[in-house]
Short mmCIF file of C-alpha atoms in Angstrom, two decimals:
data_model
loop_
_atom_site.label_atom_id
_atom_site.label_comp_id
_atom_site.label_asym_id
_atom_site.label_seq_id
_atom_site.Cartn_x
_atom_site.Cartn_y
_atom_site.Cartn_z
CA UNK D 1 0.00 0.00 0.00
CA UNK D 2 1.18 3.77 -0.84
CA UNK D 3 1.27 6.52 1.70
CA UNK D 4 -1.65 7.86 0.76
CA UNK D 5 -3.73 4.91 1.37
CA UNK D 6 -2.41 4.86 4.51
CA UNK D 7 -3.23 7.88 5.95
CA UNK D 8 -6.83 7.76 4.20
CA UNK D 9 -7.63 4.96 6.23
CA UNK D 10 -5.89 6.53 9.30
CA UNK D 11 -7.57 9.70 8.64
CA UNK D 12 -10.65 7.78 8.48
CA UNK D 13 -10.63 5.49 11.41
CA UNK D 14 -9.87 9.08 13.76
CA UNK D 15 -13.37 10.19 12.17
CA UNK D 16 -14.91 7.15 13.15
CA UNK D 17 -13.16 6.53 16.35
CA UNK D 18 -14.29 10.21 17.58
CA UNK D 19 -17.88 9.65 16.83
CA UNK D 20 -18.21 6.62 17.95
CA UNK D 21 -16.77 7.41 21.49
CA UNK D 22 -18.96 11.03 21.51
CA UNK D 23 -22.14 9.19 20.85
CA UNK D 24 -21.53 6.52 23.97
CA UNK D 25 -24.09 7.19 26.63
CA UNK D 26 -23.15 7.29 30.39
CA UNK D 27 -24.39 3.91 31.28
CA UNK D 28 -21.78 2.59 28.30
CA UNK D 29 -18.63 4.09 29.46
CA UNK D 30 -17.49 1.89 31.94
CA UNK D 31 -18.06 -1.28 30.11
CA UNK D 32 -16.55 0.72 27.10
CA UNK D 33 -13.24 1.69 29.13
CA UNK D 34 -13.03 -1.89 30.24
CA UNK D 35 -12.52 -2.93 26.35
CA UNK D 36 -10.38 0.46 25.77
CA UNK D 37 -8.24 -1.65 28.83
CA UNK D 38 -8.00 -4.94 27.23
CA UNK D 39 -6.83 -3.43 23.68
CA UNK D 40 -4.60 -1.19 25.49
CA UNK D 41 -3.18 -4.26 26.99
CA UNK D 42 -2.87 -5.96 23.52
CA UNK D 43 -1.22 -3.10 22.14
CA UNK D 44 1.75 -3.21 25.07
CA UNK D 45 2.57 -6.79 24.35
CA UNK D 46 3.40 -5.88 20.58
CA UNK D 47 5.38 -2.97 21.80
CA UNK D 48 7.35 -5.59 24.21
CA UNK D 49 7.88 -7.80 20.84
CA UNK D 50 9.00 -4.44 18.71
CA UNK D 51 11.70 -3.54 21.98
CA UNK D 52 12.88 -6.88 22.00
CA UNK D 53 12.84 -7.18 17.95
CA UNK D 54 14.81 -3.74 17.79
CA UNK D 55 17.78 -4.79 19.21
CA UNK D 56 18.43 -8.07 17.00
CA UNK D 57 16.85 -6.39 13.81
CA UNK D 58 15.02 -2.98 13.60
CA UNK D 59 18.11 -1.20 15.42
CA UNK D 60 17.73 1.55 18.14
CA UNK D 61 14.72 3.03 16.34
CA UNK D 62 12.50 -0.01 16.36
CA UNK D 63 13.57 -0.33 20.17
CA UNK D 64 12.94 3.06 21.06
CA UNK D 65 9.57 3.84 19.39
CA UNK D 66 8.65 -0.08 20.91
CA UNK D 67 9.71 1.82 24.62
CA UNK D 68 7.70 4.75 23.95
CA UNK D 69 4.73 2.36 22.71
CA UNK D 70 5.01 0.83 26.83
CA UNK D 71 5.02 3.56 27.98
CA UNK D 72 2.30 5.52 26.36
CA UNK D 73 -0.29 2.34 26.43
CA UNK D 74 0.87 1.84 30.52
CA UNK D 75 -0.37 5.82 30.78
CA UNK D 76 -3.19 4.63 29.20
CA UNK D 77 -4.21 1.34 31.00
CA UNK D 78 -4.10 3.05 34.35
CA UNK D 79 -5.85 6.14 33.58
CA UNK D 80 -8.29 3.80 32.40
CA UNK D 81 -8.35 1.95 35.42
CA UNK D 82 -8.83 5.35 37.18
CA UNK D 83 -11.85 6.63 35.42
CA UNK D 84 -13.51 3.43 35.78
CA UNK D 85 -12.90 3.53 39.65
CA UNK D 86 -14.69 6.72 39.76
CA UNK D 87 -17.42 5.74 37.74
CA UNK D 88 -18.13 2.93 39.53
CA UNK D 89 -17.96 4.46 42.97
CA UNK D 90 -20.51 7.04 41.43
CA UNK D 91 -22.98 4.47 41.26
CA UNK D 92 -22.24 2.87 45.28
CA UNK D 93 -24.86 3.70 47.61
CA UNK D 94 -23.72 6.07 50.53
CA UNK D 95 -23.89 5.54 54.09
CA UNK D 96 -26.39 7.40 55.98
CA UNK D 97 -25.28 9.15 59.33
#
């Protein structure tokens, strides 16, 4: 595939990625960020294979930008994690004094 191809579909998928997550009610979100979690979690594990590939064949780029791929998706996973927390304690009763 060319370069433009490429980014079309990128370009794309941003579109439909935006609207899709806009148009999610409230009740959707936290079963939504628990997918958001798991691909998250899909996406570290190639970054751990592109780190370890880098070093025998991609060179210090391929192990870098497979570093920076950890390290982003971790930010993500845990943030993730976070929101959900405070979702779900939204939805807890409260104690009455």
């Amino acid at each position: 595939m060319d370069f433009i191809s490429i980014l079309s579909i990128f370009v794309m998928a941003c579109f439909v990625g935006y609207y899709v997550v806009w148009s999610v009610t409230p009740a959707l979100h936290t079963p939504l960020m628990a997918v958001t979690n798991a691909i998250s979690s899909v996406i570290i594990v190639g970054a751990l294979i592109a780190a370890a590939a880098g070093g025998v064949v991609g060179g210090e780029t391929a192990k870098w930008l497979g570093l920076i791929g950890i390290v982003l998706a971790s930010v993500n996973i845990f943030g993730g994690f976070a929101v959900t927390e405070r979702m779900l304690a939204m939805y807890k009763k409260k104690e009455r004094k």
